[in-house]
Structure formats: structure tokens, C-alpha cells
mmCIF file of C-alpha atoms and ligand atoms in Angstrom:
data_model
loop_
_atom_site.group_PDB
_atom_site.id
_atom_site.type_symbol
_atom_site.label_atom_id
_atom_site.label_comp_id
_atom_site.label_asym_id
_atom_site.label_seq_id
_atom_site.Cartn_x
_atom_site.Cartn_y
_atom_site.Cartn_z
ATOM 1 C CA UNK A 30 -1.206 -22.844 51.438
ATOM 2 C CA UNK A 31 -3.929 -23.709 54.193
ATOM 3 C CA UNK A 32 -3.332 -26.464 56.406
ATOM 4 C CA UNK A 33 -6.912 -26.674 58.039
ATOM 5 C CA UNK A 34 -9.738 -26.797 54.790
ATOM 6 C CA UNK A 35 -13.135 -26.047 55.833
ATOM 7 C CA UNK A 36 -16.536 -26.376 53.989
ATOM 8 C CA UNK A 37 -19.756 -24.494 55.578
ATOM 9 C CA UNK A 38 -22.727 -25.313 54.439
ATOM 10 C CA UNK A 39 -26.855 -23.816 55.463
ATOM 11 C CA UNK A 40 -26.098 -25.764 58.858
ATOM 12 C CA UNK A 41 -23.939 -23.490 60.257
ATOM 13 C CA UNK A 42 -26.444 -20.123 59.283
ATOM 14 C CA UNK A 43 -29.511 -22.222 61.050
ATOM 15 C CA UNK A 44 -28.822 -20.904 64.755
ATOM 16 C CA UNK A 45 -28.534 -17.364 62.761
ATOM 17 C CA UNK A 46 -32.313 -17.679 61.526
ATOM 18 C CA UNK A 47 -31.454 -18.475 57.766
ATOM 19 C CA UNK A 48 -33.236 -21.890 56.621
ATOM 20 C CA UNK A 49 -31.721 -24.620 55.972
ATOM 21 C CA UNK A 50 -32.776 -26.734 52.763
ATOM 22 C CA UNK A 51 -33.545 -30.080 53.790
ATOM 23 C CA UNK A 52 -34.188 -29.870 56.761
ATOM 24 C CA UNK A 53 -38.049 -30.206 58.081
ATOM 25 C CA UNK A 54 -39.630 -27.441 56.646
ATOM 26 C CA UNK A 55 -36.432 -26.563 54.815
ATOM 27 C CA UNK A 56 -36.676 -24.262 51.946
ATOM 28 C CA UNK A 57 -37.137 -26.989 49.473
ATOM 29 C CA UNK A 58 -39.984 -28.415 51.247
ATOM 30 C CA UNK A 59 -41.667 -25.182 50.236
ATOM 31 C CA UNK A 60 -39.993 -24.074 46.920
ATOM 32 C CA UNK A 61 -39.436 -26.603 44.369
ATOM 33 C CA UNK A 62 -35.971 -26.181 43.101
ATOM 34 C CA UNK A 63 -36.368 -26.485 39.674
ATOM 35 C CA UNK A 64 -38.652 -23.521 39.506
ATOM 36 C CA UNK A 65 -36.125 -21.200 41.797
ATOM 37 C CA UNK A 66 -32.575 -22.365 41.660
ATOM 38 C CA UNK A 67 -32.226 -23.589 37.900
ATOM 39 C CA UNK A 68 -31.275 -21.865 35.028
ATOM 40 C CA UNK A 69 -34.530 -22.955 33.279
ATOM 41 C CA UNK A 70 -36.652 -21.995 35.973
ATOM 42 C CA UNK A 71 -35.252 -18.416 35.350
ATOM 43 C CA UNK A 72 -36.164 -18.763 32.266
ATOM 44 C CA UNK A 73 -39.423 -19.660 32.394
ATOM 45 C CA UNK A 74 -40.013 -17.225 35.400
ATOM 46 C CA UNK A 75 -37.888 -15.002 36.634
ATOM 47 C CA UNK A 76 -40.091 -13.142 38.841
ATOM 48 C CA UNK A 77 -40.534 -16.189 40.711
ATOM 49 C CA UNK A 78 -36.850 -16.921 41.259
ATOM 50 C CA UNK A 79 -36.072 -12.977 42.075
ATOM 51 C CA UNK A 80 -39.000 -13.509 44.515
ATOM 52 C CA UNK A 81 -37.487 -16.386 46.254
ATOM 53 C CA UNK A 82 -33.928 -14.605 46.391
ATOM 54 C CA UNK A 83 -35.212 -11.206 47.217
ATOM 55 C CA UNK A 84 -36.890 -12.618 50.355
ATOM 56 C CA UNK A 85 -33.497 -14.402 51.214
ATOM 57 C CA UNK A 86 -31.688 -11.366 51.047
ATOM 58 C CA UNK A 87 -33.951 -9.469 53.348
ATOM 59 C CA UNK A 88 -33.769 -12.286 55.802
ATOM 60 C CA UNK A 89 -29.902 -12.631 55.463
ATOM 61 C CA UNK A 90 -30.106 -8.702 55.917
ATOM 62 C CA UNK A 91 -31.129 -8.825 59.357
ATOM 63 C CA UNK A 92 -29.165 -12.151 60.760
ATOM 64 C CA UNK A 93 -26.601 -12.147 62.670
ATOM 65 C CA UNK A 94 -23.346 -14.444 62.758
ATOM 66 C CA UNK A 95 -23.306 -16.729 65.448
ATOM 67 C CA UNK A 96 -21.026 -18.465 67.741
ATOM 68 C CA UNK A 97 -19.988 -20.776 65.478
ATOM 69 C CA UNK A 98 -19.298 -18.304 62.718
ATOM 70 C CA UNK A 99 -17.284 -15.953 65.346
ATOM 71 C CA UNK A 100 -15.459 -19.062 66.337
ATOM 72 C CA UNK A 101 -14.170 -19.946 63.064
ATOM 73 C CA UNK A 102 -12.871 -16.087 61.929
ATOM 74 C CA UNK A 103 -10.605 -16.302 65.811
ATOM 75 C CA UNK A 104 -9.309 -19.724 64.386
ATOM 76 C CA UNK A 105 -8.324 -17.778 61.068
ATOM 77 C CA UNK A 106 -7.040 -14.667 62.961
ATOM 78 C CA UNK A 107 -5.032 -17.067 65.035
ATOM 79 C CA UNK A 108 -3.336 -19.293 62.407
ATOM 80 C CA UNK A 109 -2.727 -16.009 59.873
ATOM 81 C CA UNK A 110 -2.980 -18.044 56.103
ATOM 82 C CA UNK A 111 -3.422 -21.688 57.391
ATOM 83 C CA UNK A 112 -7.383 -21.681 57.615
ATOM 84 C CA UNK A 113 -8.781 -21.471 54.249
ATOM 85 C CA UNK A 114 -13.274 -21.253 53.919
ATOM 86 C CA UNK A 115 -15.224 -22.278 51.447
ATOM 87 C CA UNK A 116 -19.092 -21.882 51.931
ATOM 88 C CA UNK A 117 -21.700 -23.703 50.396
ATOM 89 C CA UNK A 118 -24.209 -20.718 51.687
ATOM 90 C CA UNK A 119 -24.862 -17.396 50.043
ATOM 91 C CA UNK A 120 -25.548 -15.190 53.180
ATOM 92 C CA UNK A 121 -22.005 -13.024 54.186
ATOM 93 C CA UNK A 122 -22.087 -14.109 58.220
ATOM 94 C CA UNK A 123 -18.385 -15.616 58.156
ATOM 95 C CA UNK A 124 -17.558 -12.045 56.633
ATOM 96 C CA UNK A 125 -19.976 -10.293 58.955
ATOM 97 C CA UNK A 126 -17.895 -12.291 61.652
ATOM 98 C CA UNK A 127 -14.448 -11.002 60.960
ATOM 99 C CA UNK A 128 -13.673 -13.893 58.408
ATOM 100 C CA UNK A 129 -11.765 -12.772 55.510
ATOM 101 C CA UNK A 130 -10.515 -14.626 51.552
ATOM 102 C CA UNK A 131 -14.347 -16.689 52.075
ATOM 103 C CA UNK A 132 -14.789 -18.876 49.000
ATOM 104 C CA UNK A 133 -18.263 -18.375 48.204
ATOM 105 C CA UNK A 134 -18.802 -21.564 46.149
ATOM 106 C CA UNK A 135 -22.172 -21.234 45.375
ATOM 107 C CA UNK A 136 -21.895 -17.362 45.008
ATOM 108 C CA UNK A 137 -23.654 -14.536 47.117
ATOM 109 C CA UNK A 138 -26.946 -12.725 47.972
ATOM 110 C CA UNK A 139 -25.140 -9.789 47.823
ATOM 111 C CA UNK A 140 -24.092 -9.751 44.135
ATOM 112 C CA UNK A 141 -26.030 -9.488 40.663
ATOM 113 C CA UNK A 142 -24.957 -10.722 37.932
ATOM 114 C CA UNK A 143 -26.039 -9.641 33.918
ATOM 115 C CA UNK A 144 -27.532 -12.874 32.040
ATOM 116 C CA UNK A 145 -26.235 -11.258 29.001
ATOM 117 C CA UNK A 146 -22.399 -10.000 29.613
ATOM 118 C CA UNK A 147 -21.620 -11.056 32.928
ATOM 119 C CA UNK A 148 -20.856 -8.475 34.211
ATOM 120 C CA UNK A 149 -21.514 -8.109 38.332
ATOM 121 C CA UNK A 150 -22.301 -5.335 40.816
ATOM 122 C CA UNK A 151 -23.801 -4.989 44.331
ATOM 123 C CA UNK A 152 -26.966 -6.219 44.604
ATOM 124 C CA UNK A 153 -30.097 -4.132 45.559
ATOM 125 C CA UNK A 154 -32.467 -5.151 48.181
ATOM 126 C CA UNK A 155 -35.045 -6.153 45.733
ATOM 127 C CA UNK A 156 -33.862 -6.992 42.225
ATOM 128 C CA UNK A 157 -35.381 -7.510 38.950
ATOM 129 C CA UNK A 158 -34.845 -9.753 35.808
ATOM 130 C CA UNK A 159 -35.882 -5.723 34.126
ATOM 131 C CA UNK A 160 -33.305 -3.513 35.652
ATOM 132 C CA UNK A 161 -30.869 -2.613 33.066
ATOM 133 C CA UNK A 162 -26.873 -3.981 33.419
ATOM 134 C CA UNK A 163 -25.128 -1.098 34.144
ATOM 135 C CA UNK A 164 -22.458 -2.438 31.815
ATOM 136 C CA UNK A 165 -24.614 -3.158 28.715
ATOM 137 C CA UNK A 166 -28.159 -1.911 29.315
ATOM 138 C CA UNK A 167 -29.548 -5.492 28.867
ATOM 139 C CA UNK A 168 -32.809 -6.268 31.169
ATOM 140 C CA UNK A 169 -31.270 -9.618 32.173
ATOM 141 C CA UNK A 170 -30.318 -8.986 35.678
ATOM 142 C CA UNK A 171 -30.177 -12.551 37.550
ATOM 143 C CA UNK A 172 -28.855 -13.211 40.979
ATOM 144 C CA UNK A 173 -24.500 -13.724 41.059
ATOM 145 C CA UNK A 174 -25.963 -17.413 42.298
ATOM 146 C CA UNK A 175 -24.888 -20.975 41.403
ATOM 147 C CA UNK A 176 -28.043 -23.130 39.977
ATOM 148 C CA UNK A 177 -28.075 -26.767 39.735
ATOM 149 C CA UNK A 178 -26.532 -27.894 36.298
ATOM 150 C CA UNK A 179 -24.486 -24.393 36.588
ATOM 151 C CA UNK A 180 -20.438 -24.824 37.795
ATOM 152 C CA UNK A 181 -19.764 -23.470 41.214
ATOM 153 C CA UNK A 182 -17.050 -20.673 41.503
ATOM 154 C CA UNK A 183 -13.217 -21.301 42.857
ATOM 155 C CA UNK A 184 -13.093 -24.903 41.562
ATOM 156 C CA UNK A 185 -9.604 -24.448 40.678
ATOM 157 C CA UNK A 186 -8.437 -22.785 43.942
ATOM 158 C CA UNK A 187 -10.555 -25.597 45.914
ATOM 159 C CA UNK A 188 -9.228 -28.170 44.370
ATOM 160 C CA UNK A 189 -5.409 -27.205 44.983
ATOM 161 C CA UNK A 190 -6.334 -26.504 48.688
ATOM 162 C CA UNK A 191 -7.902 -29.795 48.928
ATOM 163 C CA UNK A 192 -4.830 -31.507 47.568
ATOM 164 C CA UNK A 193 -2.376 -29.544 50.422
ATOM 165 C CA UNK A 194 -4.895 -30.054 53.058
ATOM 166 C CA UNK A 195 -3.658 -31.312 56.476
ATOM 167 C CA UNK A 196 -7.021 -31.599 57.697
ATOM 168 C CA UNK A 197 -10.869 -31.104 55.926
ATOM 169 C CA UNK A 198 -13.291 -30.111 58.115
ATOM 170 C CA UNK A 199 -17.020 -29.820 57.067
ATOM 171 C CA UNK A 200 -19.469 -28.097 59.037
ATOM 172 C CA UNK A 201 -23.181 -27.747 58.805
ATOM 173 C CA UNK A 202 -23.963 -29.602 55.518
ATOM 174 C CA UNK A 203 -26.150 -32.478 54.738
ATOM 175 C CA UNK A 204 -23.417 -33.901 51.932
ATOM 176 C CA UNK A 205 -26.212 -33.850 48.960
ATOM 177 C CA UNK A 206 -25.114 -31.703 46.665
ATOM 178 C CA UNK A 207 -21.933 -32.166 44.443
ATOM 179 C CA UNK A 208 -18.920 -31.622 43.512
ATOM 180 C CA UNK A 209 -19.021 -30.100 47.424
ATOM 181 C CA UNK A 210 -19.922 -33.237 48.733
ATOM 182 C CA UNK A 211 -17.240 -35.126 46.959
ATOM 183 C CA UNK A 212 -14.302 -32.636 48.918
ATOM 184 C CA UNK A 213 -14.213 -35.230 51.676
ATOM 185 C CA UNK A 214 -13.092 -38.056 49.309
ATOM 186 C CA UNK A 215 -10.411 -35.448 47.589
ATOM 187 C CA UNK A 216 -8.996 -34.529 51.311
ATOM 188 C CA UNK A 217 -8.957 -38.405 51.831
ATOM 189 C CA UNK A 218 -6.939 -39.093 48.761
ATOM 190 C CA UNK A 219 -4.333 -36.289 49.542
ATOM 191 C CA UNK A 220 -3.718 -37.862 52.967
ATOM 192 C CA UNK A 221 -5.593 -35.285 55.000
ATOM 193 C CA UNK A 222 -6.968 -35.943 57.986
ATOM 194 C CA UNK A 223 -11.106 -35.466 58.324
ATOM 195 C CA UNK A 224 -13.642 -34.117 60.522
ATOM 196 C CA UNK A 225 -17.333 -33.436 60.261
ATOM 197 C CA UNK A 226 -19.197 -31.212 63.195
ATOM 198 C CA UNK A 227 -23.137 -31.417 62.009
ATOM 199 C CA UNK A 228 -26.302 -31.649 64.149
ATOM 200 C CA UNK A 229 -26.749 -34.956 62.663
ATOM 201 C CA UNK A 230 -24.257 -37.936 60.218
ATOM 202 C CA UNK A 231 -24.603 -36.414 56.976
ATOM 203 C CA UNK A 232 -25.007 -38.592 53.951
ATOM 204 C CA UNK A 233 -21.146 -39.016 53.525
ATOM 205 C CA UNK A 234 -19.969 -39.607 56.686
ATOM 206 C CA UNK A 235 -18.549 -42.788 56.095
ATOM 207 C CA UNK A 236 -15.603 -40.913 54.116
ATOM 208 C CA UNK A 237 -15.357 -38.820 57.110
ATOM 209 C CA UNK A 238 -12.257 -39.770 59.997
ATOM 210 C CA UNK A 239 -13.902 -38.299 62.926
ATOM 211 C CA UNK A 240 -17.235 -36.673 63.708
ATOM 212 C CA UNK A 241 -18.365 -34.964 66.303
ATOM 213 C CA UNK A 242 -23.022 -34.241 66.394
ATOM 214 C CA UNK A 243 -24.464 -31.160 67.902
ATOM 215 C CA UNK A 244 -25.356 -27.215 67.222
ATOM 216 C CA UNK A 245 -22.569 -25.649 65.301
ATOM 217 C CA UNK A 246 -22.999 -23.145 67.992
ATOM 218 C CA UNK A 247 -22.078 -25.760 71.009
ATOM 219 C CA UNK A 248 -19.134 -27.935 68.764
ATOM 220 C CA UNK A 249 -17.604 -25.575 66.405
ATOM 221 C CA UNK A 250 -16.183 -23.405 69.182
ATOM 222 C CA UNK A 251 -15.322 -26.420 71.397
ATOM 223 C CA UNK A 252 -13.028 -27.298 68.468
ATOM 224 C CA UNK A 253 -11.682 -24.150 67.946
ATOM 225 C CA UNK A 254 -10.716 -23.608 71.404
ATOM 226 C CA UNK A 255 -9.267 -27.386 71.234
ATOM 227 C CA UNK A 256 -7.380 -26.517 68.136
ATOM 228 C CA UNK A 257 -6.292 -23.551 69.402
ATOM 229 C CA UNK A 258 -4.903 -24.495 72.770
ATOM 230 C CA UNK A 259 -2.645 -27.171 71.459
ATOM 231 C CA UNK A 260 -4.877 -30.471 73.029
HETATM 232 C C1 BV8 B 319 -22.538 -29.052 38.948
HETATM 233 C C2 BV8 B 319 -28.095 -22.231 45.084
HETATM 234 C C3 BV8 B 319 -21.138 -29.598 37.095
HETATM 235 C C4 BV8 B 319 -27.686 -21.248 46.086
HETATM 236 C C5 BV8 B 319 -27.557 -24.550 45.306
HETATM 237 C C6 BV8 B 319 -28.603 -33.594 37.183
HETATM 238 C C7 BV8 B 319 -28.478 -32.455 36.404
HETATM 239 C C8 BV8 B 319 -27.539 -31.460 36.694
HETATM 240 C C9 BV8 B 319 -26.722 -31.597 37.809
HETATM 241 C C10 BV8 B 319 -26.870 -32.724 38.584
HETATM 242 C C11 BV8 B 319 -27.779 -33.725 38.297
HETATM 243 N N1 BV8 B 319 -27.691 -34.697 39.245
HETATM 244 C C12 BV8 B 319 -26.740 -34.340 40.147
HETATM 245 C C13 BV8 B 319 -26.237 -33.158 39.739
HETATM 246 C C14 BV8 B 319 -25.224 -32.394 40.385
HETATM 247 C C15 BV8 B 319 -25.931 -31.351 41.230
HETATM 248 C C16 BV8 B 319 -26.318 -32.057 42.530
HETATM 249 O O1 BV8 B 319 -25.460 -32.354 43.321
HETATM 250 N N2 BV8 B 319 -27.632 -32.314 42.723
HETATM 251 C C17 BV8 B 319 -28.034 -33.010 43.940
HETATM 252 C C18 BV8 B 319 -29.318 -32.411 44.478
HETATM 253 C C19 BV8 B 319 -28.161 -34.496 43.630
HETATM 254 N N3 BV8 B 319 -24.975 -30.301 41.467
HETATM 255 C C20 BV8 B 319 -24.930 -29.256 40.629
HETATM 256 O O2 BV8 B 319 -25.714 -29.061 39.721
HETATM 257 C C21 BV8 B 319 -23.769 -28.306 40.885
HETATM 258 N N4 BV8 B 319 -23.095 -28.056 39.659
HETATM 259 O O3 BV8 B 319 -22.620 -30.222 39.267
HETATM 260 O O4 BV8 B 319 -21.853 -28.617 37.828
HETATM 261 C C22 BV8 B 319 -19.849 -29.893 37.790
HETATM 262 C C23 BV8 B 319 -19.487 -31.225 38.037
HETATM 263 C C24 BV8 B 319 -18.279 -31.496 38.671
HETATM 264 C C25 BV8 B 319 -17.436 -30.459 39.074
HETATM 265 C C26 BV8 B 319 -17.849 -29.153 38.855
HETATM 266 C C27 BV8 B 319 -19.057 -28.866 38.226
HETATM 267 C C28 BV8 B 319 -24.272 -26.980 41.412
HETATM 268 C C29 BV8 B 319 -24.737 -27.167 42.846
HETATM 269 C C30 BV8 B 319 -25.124 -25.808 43.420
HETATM 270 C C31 BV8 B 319 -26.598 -25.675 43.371
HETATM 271 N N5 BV8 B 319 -27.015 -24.483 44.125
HETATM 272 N N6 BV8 B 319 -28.198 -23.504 45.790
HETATM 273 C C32 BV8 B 319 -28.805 -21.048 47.036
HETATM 274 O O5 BV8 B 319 -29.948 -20.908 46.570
HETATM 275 O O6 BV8 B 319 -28.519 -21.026 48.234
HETATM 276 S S1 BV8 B 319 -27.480 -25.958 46.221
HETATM 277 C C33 BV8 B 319 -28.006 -25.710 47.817
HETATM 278 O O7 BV8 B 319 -27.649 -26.893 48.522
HETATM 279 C C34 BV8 B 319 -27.283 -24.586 48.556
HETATM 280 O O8 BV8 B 319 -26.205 -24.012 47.851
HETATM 281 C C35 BV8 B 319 -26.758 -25.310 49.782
HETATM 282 O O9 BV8 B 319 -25.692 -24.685 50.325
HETATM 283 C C36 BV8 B 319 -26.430 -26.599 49.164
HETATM 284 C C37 BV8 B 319 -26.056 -27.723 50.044
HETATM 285 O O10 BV8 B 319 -27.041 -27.829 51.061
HETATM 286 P P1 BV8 B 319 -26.523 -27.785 52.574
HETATM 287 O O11 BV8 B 319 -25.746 -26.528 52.769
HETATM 288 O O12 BV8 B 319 -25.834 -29.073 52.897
HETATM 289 O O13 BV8 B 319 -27.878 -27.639 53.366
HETATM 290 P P2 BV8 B 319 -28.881 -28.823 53.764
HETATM 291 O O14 BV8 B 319 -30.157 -28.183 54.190
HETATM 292 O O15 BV8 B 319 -28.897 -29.862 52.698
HETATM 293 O O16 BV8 B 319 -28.193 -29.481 55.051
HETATM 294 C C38 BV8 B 319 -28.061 -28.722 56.243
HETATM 295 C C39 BV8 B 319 -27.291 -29.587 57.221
HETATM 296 O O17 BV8 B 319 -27.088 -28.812 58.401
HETATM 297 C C40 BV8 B 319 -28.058 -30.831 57.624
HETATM 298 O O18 BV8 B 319 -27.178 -31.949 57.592
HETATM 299 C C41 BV8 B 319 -28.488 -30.549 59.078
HETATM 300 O O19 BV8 B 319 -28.441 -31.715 59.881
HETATM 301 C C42 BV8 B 319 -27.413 -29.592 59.533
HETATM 302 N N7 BV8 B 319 -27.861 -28.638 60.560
HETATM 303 C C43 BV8 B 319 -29.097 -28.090 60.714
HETATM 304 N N8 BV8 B 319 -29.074 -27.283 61.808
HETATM 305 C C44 BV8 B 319 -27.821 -27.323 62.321
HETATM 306 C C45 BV8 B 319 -27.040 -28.184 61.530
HETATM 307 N N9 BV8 B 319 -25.742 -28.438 61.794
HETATM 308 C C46 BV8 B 319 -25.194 -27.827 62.875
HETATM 309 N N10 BV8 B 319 -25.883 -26.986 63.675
HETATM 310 C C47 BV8 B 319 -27.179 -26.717 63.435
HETATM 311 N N11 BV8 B 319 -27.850 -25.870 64.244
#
């Protein structure tokens, strides 16, 4: 089971081009959430929310992982089953990277997902609440995302990693949203150690052991190469 824990969240996609959310002129200064990343607001319009993912996938399409993400995917090829990643974000850069067994938490870009049985395949560029499931026909095609008031994916599996963690580390999230927020106080109570690398404290990091403030880009592979070289 994975020693080292880590949670990404939209911070450590900003250097690749990818918005962050709360962040000055994040992307919910300009959407309002509850139109785009609610199960109601697909209901009421799901043009609108398909719009709002289908320009996130196009921008996702073109960005490119950076240092950070290539950091963490050497720390994982290093310590072969010890470095377990769970992202917050829906864009595949750890993957694009060389990281493998990602948890996305709050699912992908890259997935659709029937409203009606479930089922899920690889998403097209530009999707539609119309196209038909190729499983059952039904025109209920939504994005394989996690909306507020929906449960994220790999609770379970997250949940038993937390409780064998050695060490949490989160990276590149503002602590907001739960249950990932929370993670920290699980690691504490299992006797991990803690770390946060962020550009800036994040609303939990109080729970947090250690922190370290600056571009993923600059701190993430400073700690990987400190990790890795024993210090
Ligand atoms: C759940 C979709 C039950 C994907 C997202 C009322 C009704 C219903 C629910 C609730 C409610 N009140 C509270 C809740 C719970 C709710 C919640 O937490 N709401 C918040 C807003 C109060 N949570 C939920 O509904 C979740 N489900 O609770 O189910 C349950 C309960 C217990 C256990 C299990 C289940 C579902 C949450 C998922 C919602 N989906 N998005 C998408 O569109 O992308 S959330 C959205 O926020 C994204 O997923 C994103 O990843 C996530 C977190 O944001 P961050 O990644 O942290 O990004 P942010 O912009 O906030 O911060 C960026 C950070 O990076 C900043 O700190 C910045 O300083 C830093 N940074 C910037 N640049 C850099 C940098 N760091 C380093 N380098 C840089 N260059």
C-alpha cells in the first residue's frame, strides 16, 4: 500500500494553461457553478454545461504537463507502488506525464457518461446531452464528471490509502471543496506525517505539518529531488 499519499488539485494544471477556479479570474468568477457543475443545472440546461466542458476539453487538449507534473510521475517511477495520486482535476497531464493508477476523484474530460444507464465511453471533442448512448440509445449523454451534491469516485480506495499513509502531501488546491479537503485531517488521525506545496496557505493549512509556498513548477520538483536523494 502507498507510503507517500498525494492530492492534486487545479493548482498544479495552472503553469500548464488550465484555469484554476478560485483564483482571480478563476473559472467560477465567470461561470456560476450551479448552472455548469450541478446536476440541476444539467437539467435545466444542458447545452450550457456541455458548453462549459466542451471548451475545457479543447483547452486541456492542447496543454501540456509541466514540471511539476513530470516531477511527480519520476517520484512514482522511482518508489515502484509507494506513491499513490489522487487528483481533484479532470485534465489527464499526470497521465500525459508518465504517471500511471491516477485516482481521478472528480472524474475526467476525457470520459462520457449515459444519464440514463451509466454506461461510459471516450469522450468526443464536442459532446452533446442528444448523442445517443451507445449502450442504450438514450439522448442523455452527460460528461463522466463529479457535480457538487454528486459522490466523488475511489472513496473507498482513498480512504484505505489515507489510513496507511506515511505521509499526505497536497499540492495545488485551495482546500474548499469536501470530502477532499477533509484528507488532511484523515492522514492526521492515521499518524501520517503532512505536507502542503501551494502558491499560497490554503484554507486548511492549519491541519497541515509542514508547508512549503511557491509555483508547483519551482517546489514540487525541489521535493521530489529531496525525497528522492535521501535528505
Ligand atoms: C459530496 C467538477 C457527498 C469537476 C467539482 C451543499 C449541498 C451539496 C454539497 C455540499 C453543500 N455544501 C458543501 C457541500 C459539499 C460540496 C462542497 O465541498 N462544496 C464547497 C464549495 C463548500 N462537495 C460536494 O458536493 C462533493 N460531493 O460532498 O458528496 C459526500 C460527502 C462525504 C463523503 C463523500 C461524499 C463533490 C465535490 C466535487 C465537485 N466538482 N468540479 C470540474 O468541473 O472540474 S469541484 C472543483 O473544485 C474542481 O473539481 C476542483 O478540482 C475542486 C477543488 O478546487 P481546487 O482544485 O482546490 O482549485 P481552486 O481554484 O479552488 O484552488 C487552486 C489552488 O491552487 C489555490 O489555492 C491557488 O493558490 C493554487 N495555485 C494557483 N496557481 C498555482 C497554485 N499552486 C501552485 N502553483 C501554482 N502555479
Amino acid at each position: 500500500m502507498a507510503k507517500i499519499v498525494i492530492l492534486t488539485g487545479a493548482g498544479i494544471s495552472a503553469e500548464s494553461g488550465l484555469g484554476t477556479f478560485r483564483d482571480k479570474d478563476g473559472l467560477w468568477t465567470r461561470y456560476d457553478l450551479n448552472e455548469v457543475a450541478t446536476p440541476q443545472g444539467f437539467a435545466r440546461n444542458p447545452g450550457l454545461v456541455h458548453d462549459f466542458y466542451n471548451a475545457r476539453r479543447a483547452n486541456a487538449a492542447v496543454a501540456h504537463p509541466n514540471a511539476a507534473h513530470h516531477a511527480l510521475a519520476r517520484l512514482q517511477a522511482a518508489l515502484p507502488g509507494q506513491v499513490q495520486i489522487i487528483t481533484q482535476n479532470v485534465d489527464d497531464l499526470h497521465e500525459q506525464a508518465g504517471s500511471t493508477d491516477v485516482w481521478h476523484m472528480h472524474g475526467r474530460l476525457a470520459r462520457a457518461r449515459c444519464a440514463s444507464c451509466n454506461h461510459r465511453w471516450d469522450a468526443p471533442a464536442v459532446m452533446a446531452v442528444q448523442h445517443p448512448c451507445p449502450a442504450c440509445t438514450a439522448p442523455k449523454t452527460r460528461p463522466d464528471i463529479v457535480w457538487f451534491g454528486e459522490y466523488p469516485f475511489h472513496m473507498d480506495d482513498i480512504e484505505q490509502a489515507l489510513s496507511q499513509a506515511d505521509l499526505f502531501v497536497a499540492i495545488g488546491t485551495s482546500g474548499n471543496v469536501y470530502p477532499a479537503a477533509g484528507f488532511v485531517q484523515m492522514a492526521n488521525l492515521a499518524g501520517a506525517d503532512s505536507l502542503e506545496l501551494n502558491l499560497e496557505p490554503s484554507q486548511t493549512i492549519t491541519d497541515f505539518a509542514q508547508a512549503r509556498h511557491g509555483p508547483a513548477s519551482n517546489i514540487v520538483p525541489a521535493w521530489v529531488e529531496e525525497i528522492l536523494s535521501g535528505r
